[in-house]
Short mmCIF file of C-alpha atoms and ligand atoms in Angstrom, two decimals:
data_model
loop_
_atom_site.label_atom_id
_atom_site.label_comp_id
_atom_site.label_asym_id
_atom_site.label_seq_id
_atom_site.Cartn_x
_atom_site.Cartn_y
_atom_site.Cartn_z
CA UNK A 15 120.69 93.58 109.83
CA UNK A 16 120.24 94.87 106.29
CA UNK A 17 117.79 97.48 105.16
CA UNK A 18 116.19 97.17 101.76
CA UNK A 19 114.03 99.97 99.92
CA UNK A 20 111.68 98.04 97.69
CA UNK A 21 108.15 97.55 96.44
CA UNK A 22 106.69 95.03 98.66
CA UNK A 23 104.45 93.82 95.90
CA UNK A 24 107.63 92.60 94.14
CA UNK A 25 110.17 92.37 96.80
CA UNK A 26 113.78 91.61 95.28
CA UNK A 27 114.62 89.15 97.97
CA UNK A 28 115.89 85.60 97.77
CA UNK A 29 115.42 82.89 100.37
CA UNK A 30 112.75 82.37 103.05
CA UNK A 31 112.33 84.05 106.33
CA UNK A 32 111.06 82.85 109.87
CA UNK A 33 108.68 85.87 110.12
CA UNK A 34 107.49 88.60 107.89
CA UNK A 35 105.74 91.74 109.34
CA UNK A 36 103.49 93.65 106.82
CA UNK A 37 102.89 96.97 108.45
CA UNK A 38 100.74 97.81 105.58
CA UNK A 39 99.71 101.19 104.05
CA UNK A 40 96.11 101.91 104.93
CA UNK A 41 93.35 104.41 105.27
CA UNK A 42 94.55 105.33 108.82
CA UNK A 43 90.95 105.64 110.01
CA UNK A 44 91.83 103.99 113.29
CA UNK A 45 93.88 107.01 114.23
CA UNK A 46 90.91 109.51 113.81
CA UNK A 47 90.97 110.56 117.54
CA UNK A 48 94.64 111.72 117.15
CA UNK A 49 94.27 112.72 113.43
CA UNK A 50 90.66 113.88 112.94
CA UNK A 51 91.60 115.61 109.65
CA UNK A 52 91.96 112.08 108.17
CA UNK A 53 88.18 111.92 107.64
CA UNK A 54 88.37 114.82 105.13
CA UNK A 55 91.19 113.04 103.14
CA UNK A 56 89.66 109.65 102.67
CA UNK A 57 86.75 108.55 100.54
CA UNK A 58 85.27 105.27 99.68
CA UNK A 59 87.51 104.76 96.65
CA UNK A 60 90.55 105.12 98.86
CA UNK A 61 89.48 102.07 100.91
CA UNK A 62 88.91 100.08 97.75
CA UNK A 63 92.23 101.09 96.43
CA UNK A 64 94.23 100.47 99.62
CA UNK A 65 92.48 97.06 100.09
CA UNK A 66 93.77 96.02 96.60
CA UNK A 67 97.22 97.28 97.50
CA UNK A 68 97.25 95.43 100.92
CA UNK A 69 96.33 92.16 99.11
CA UNK A 70 99.07 92.73 96.52
CA UNK A 71 101.69 93.23 99.14
CA UNK A 72 100.59 90.11 100.97
CA UNK A 73 100.74 88.13 97.74
CA UNK A 74 104.27 89.63 97.16
CA UNK A 75 105.77 88.52 100.46
CA UNK A 76 103.85 85.26 100.94
CA UNK A 77 106.54 83.20 99.04
CA UNK A 78 109.21 84.72 101.38
CA UNK A 79 107.70 82.98 104.56
CA UNK A 80 109.45 79.62 105.21
CA UNK A 81 107.35 76.55 105.96
CA UNK A 82 106.32 76.75 109.57
CA UNK A 83 107.07 80.62 109.47
CA UNK A 84 104.80 83.44 110.50
CA UNK A 85 103.28 86.19 108.45
CA UNK A 86 101.85 89.24 110.57
CA UNK A 87 99.53 91.61 108.79
CA UNK A 88 98.99 94.90 110.74
CA UNK A 89 96.96 98.07 109.90
CA UNK A 90 95.80 101.17 111.66
CA UNK A 91 92.26 101.06 110.38
CA UNK A 92 88.95 99.46 111.52
CA UNK A 93 87.47 99.18 108.06
CA UNK A 94 86.48 95.51 107.42
CA UNK A 95 87.41 95.87 103.71
CA UNK A 96 91.04 96.56 104.80
CA UNK A 97 90.93 94.09 107.65
CA UNK A 98 88.98 90.67 107.65
CA UNK A 99 88.17 90.91 103.89
CA UNK A 100 91.96 91.26 102.87
CA UNK A 101 92.79 88.36 105.10
CA UNK A 102 89.98 86.13 104.06
CA UNK A 103 90.84 86.73 100.26
CA UNK A 104 94.44 86.00 100.97
CA UNK A 105 93.76 82.83 102.85
CA UNK A 106 91.44 81.63 100.05
CA UNK A 107 94.21 82.17 97.44
CA UNK A 108 96.90 80.83 99.70
CA UNK A 109 95.89 77.58 101.36
CA UNK A 110 99.35 76.83 102.72
CA UNK A 111 98.53 79.67 105.34
CA UNK A 112 96.16 79.61 108.24
CA UNK A 113 95.22 81.77 111.21
CA UNK A 114 97.71 81.05 113.90
CA UNK A 115 96.42 80.19 117.48
CA UNK A 116 95.65 83.72 118.55
CA UNK A 117 96.33 82.95 122.27
CA UNK A 118 99.77 81.63 121.74
CA UNK A 119 102.10 83.89 123.67
CA UNK A 120 99.49 86.48 124.38
CA UNK A 121 98.18 87.61 127.63
CA UNK A 122 96.48 90.41 129.54
CA UNK A 123 94.95 93.30 127.70
CA UNK A 124 96.21 91.88 124.41
CA UNK A 125 94.32 88.74 125.00
CA UNK A 126 91.09 90.72 125.67
CA UNK A 127 91.56 92.40 122.25
CA UNK A 128 91.42 89.13 120.34
CA UNK A 129 88.39 88.61 118.15
CA UNK A 130 86.40 85.40 117.74
CA UNK A 131 88.02 84.87 114.41
CA UNK A 132 91.52 84.80 115.86
CA UNK A 133 92.55 88.33 114.99
CA UNK A 134 93.47 91.31 117.21
CA UNK A 135 91.64 94.40 117.16
CA UNK A 136 92.05 97.48 119.39
CA UNK A 137 89.16 99.82 119.69
CA UNK A 138 89.89 103.59 120.79
CA UNK A 139 86.82 103.82 122.97
CA UNK A 140 87.39 100.48 124.81
CA UNK A 141 91.34 100.23 124.85
CA UNK A 142 92.41 103.85 124.85
CA UNK A 143 94.55 103.05 121.87
CA UNK A 144 94.43 103.77 118.08
CA UNK A 145 92.24 101.36 116.18
CA UNK A 146 94.37 98.52 114.99
CA UNK A 147 93.89 95.21 113.30
CA UNK A 148 96.42 92.57 113.40
CA UNK A 149 96.32 88.93 111.73
CA UNK A 150 99.01 86.47 112.67
CA UNK A 151 99.15 83.76 110.04
CA UNK A 152 101.18 80.59 110.10
CA UNK A 153 102.53 78.89 106.93
CA UNK A 154 101.96 75.16 106.78
CA UNK A 155 105.06 72.89 106.81
C1 SAM B 17 101.92 101.94 108.12
S1 SAM B 17 103.29 102.61 107.15
C2 SAM B 17 104.53 101.76 107.85
C3 SAM B 17 105.20 102.43 108.92
C4 SAM B 17 106.56 101.94 109.30
N1 SAM B 17 106.46 100.47 109.77
C5 SAM B 17 107.32 102.75 110.24
O1 SAM B 17 107.39 102.41 111.44
O2 SAM B 17 107.68 103.85 109.96
C6 SAM B 17 103.04 101.95 105.55
C7 SAM B 17 104.24 102.20 104.76
O3 SAM B 17 104.08 101.49 103.59
C8 SAM B 17 104.74 102.29 102.59
N2 SAM B 17 104.24 101.72 101.24
C9 SAM B 17 103.15 101.94 100.48
N3 SAM B 17 103.11 101.22 99.43
C10 SAM B 17 104.14 100.25 99.50
C11 SAM B 17 104.67 99.27 98.63
N4 SAM B 17 104.01 98.97 97.50
N5 SAM B 17 105.78 98.63 98.99
C12 SAM B 17 106.49 99.04 100.17
N6 SAM B 17 106.05 99.97 100.98
C13 SAM B 17 104.90 100.63 100.68
C14 SAM B 17 104.22 103.61 102.76
O4 SAM B 17 104.91 104.57 102.10
C15 SAM B 17 104.25 103.71 104.35
O5 SAM B 17 105.48 104.33 104.62
#
Protein backbone atom coordinates (compact mmCIF):
# COMPACT_ATOMS: atom_id res chain seq x y z
CA UNK A 1 0.00 0.00 0.00
CA UNK A 2 1.17 3.53 -0.76
CA UNK A 3 0.14 6.64 1.15
CA UNK A 4 -0.15 9.97 -0.61
CA UNK A 5 -0.77 13.39 0.93
CA UNK A 6 -2.71 15.47 -1.56
CA UNK A 7 -5.60 17.85 -2.05
CA UNK A 8 -8.45 15.50 -2.94
CA UNK A 9 -9.99 18.22 -5.09
CA UNK A 10 -7.06 17.74 -7.45
CA UNK A 11 -5.56 14.32 -6.67
CA UNK A 12 -2.30 13.70 -8.49
CA UNK A 13 -3.09 10.07 -9.17
CA UNK A 14 -3.03 8.21 -12.45
CA UNK A 15 -5.19 5.23 -13.28
CA UNK A 16 -8.54 3.97 -12.12
CA UNK A 17 -9.49 2.28 -8.87
CA UNK A 18 -12.05 -0.39 -7.95
CA UNK A 19 -13.24 1.67 -5.00
CA UNK A 20 -12.74 5.18 -3.66
CA UNK A 21 -13.77 6.16 -0.10
CA UNK A 22 -14.32 9.85 0.57
CA UNK A 23 -14.32 10.32 4.36
CA UNK A 24 -15.09 13.95 3.77
CA UNK A 25 -14.37 17.00 5.90
CA UNK A 26 -17.70 18.08 7.37
CA UNK A 27 -19.32 20.16 10.11
CA UNK A 28 -19.18 17.20 12.52
CA UNK A 29 -22.65 18.00 13.80
CA UNK A 30 -23.44 14.29 14.01
CA UNK A 31 -20.98 14.01 16.90
CA UNK A 32 -22.65 16.55 19.20
CA UNK A 33 -23.36 14.04 21.95
CA UNK A 34 -19.62 13.40 22.32
CA UNK A 35 -18.48 16.88 21.28
CA UNK A 36 -21.17 19.33 22.44
CA UNK A 37 -18.75 22.24 22.00
CA UNK A 38 -19.01 21.81 18.22
CA UNK A 39 -22.27 23.78 18.31
CA UNK A 40 -20.33 26.90 19.32
CA UNK A 41 -17.80 26.47 16.53
CA UNK A 42 -20.19 26.04 13.61
CA UNK A 43 -22.42 28.53 11.86
CA UNK A 44 -24.61 28.41 8.77
CA UNK A 45 -21.76 29.74 6.63
CA UNK A 46 -19.65 26.70 7.60
CA UNK A 47 -22.29 24.33 6.29
CA UNK A 48 -22.40 26.12 2.94
CA UNK A 49 -18.59 26.24 2.69
CA UNK A 50 -18.17 22.59 3.62
CA UNK A 51 -20.89 21.44 1.23
CA UNK A 52 -19.02 23.19 -1.59
CA UNK A 53 -15.74 21.54 -0.51
CA UNK A 54 -17.40 18.11 -0.29
CA UNK A 55 -18.72 18.51 -3.80
CA UNK A 56 -15.31 19.65 -5.09
CA UNK A 57 -13.69 16.57 -3.56
CA UNK A 58 -16.26 14.25 -5.14
CA UNK A 59 -15.71 15.95 -8.49
CA UNK A 60 -11.96 15.55 -8.02
CA UNK A 61 -12.02 11.82 -7.32
CA UNK A 62 -14.86 10.77 -9.65
CA UNK A 63 -12.55 10.27 -12.66
CA UNK A 64 -10.48 7.85 -10.56
CA UNK A 65 -13.31 5.32 -10.21
CA UNK A 66 -13.11 2.60 -12.83
CA UNK A 67 -16.21 1.62 -14.81
CA UNK A 68 -18.24 -0.65 -12.54
CA UNK A 69 -16.31 0.62 -9.52
CA UNK A 70 -17.61 2.02 -6.25
CA UNK A 71 -17.49 5.50 -4.78
CA UNK A 72 -18.42 5.82 -1.11
CA UNK A 73 -19.12 9.21 0.45
CA UNK A 74 -19.23 9.39 4.26
CA UNK A 75 -19.71 12.31 6.65
CA UNK A 76 -20.38 12.60 10.39
CA UNK A 77 -23.13 15.16 10.04
CA UNK A 78 -26.89 15.03 9.67
CA UNK A 79 -27.22 18.29 7.75
CA UNK A 80 -29.13 17.69 4.51
CA UNK A 81 -27.00 20.32 2.78
CA UNK A 82 -23.90 18.18 3.43
CA UNK A 83 -25.69 14.87 2.85
CA UNK A 84 -28.42 14.34 0.26
CA UNK A 85 -27.93 17.74 -1.38
CA UNK A 86 -24.25 17.06 -2.09
CA UNK A 87 -25.02 13.64 -3.54
CA UNK A 88 -27.98 14.82 -5.60
CA UNK A 89 -25.88 17.61 -7.11
CA UNK A 90 -23.05 15.20 -7.81
CA UNK A 91 -25.32 12.64 -9.49
CA UNK A 92 -26.88 15.35 -11.65
CA UNK A 93 -23.43 16.38 -12.89
CA UNK A 94 -22.01 12.85 -13.22
CA UNK A 95 -24.64 10.70 -14.95
CA UNK A 96 -22.27 7.73 -15.13
CA UNK A 97 -22.79 7.28 -11.36
CA UNK A 98 -25.94 6.00 -9.65
CA UNK A 99 -26.91 5.07 -6.12
CA UNK A 100 -25.85 1.48 -5.60
CA UNK A 101 -28.34 -1.12 -4.43
CA UNK A 102 -28.26 -0.21 -0.73
CA UNK A 103 -29.13 -3.68 0.55
CA UNK A 104 -26.30 -5.46 -1.29
CA UNK A 105 -24.03 -7.03 1.33
CA UNK A 106 -25.82 -5.27 4.16
CA UNK A 107 -27.70 -6.91 7.02
CA UNK A 108 -28.87 -6.53 10.62
CA UNK A 109 -28.70 -3.10 12.24
CA UNK A 110 -26.98 -1.61 9.23
CA UNK A 111 -29.91 -2.57 7.03
CA UNK A 112 -32.26 -0.88 9.48
CA UNK A 113 -30.28 2.35 9.07
CA UNK A 114 -30.90 2.52 5.31
CA UNK A 115 -33.05 5.39 4.09
CA UNK A 116 -35.77 5.20 1.45
CA UNK A 117 -33.40 6.98 -0.94
CA UNK A 118 -30.82 4.21 -0.67
CA UNK A 119 -28.43 5.94 1.69
CA UNK A 120 -27.29 4.97 5.17
CA UNK A 121 -28.00 7.26 8.09
CA UNK A 122 -27.27 6.58 11.74
CA UNK A 123 -29.11 8.57 14.37
CA UNK A 124 -27.67 9.06 17.87
CA UNK A 125 -31.02 8.71 19.70
CA UNK A 126 -32.03 5.63 17.68
CA UNK A 127 -28.79 3.80 17.06
CA UNK A 128 -26.66 4.85 20.03
CA UNK A 129 -24.04 5.97 17.51
CA UNK A 130 -22.82 9.28 16.13
CA UNK A 131 -24.91 10.67 13.31
CA UNK A 132 -23.41 9.49 10.06
CA UNK A 133 -24.52 9.71 6.46
CA UNK A 134 -23.11 7.35 3.83
CA UNK A 135 -23.84 7.12 0.11
CA UNK A 136 -22.55 4.20 -1.93
CA UNK A 137 -22.45 5.02 -5.61
CA UNK A 138 -21.71 2.72 -8.52
CA UNK A 139 -19.98 3.88 -11.70
CA UNK A 140 -21.61 2.70 -14.90
CA UNK A 141 -19.69 0.36 -17.15
C1 LIG B 1 -13.49 13.15 8.47
S1 LIG B 1 -11.82 13.53 8.38
C2 LIG B 1 -11.10 12.05 7.77
C3 LIG B 1 -10.51 11.25 8.85
C4 LIG B 1 -9.66 10.09 8.38
N1 LIG B 1 -10.41 9.20 7.53
C5 LIG B 1 -9.13 9.35 9.58
O1 LIG B 1 -9.58 8.25 9.85
O2 LIG B 1 -8.28 9.92 10.25
C6 LIG B 1 -11.70 14.57 6.96
C7 LIG B 1 -10.26 14.92 6.66
O3 LIG B 1 -10.24 15.58 5.37
C8 LIG B 1 -9.15 16.47 5.40
N2 LIG B 1 -9.32 17.43 4.28
C9 LIG B 1 -9.90 18.64 4.28
N3 LIG B 1 -9.86 19.18 3.05
C10 LIG B 1 -9.22 18.26 2.25
C11 LIG B 1 -8.85 18.25 0.88
N4 LIG B 1 -9.13 19.27 0.06
N5 LIG B 1 -8.19 17.17 0.41
C12 LIG B 1 -7.91 16.12 1.22
N6 LIG B 1 -8.25 16.08 2.53
C13 LIG B 1 -8.89 17.15 3.03
C14 LIG B 1 -9.23 17.09 6.79
O4 LIG B 1 -8.01 17.62 7.17
C15 LIG B 1 -9.63 15.87 7.64
O5 LIG B 1 -8.47 15.26 8.15
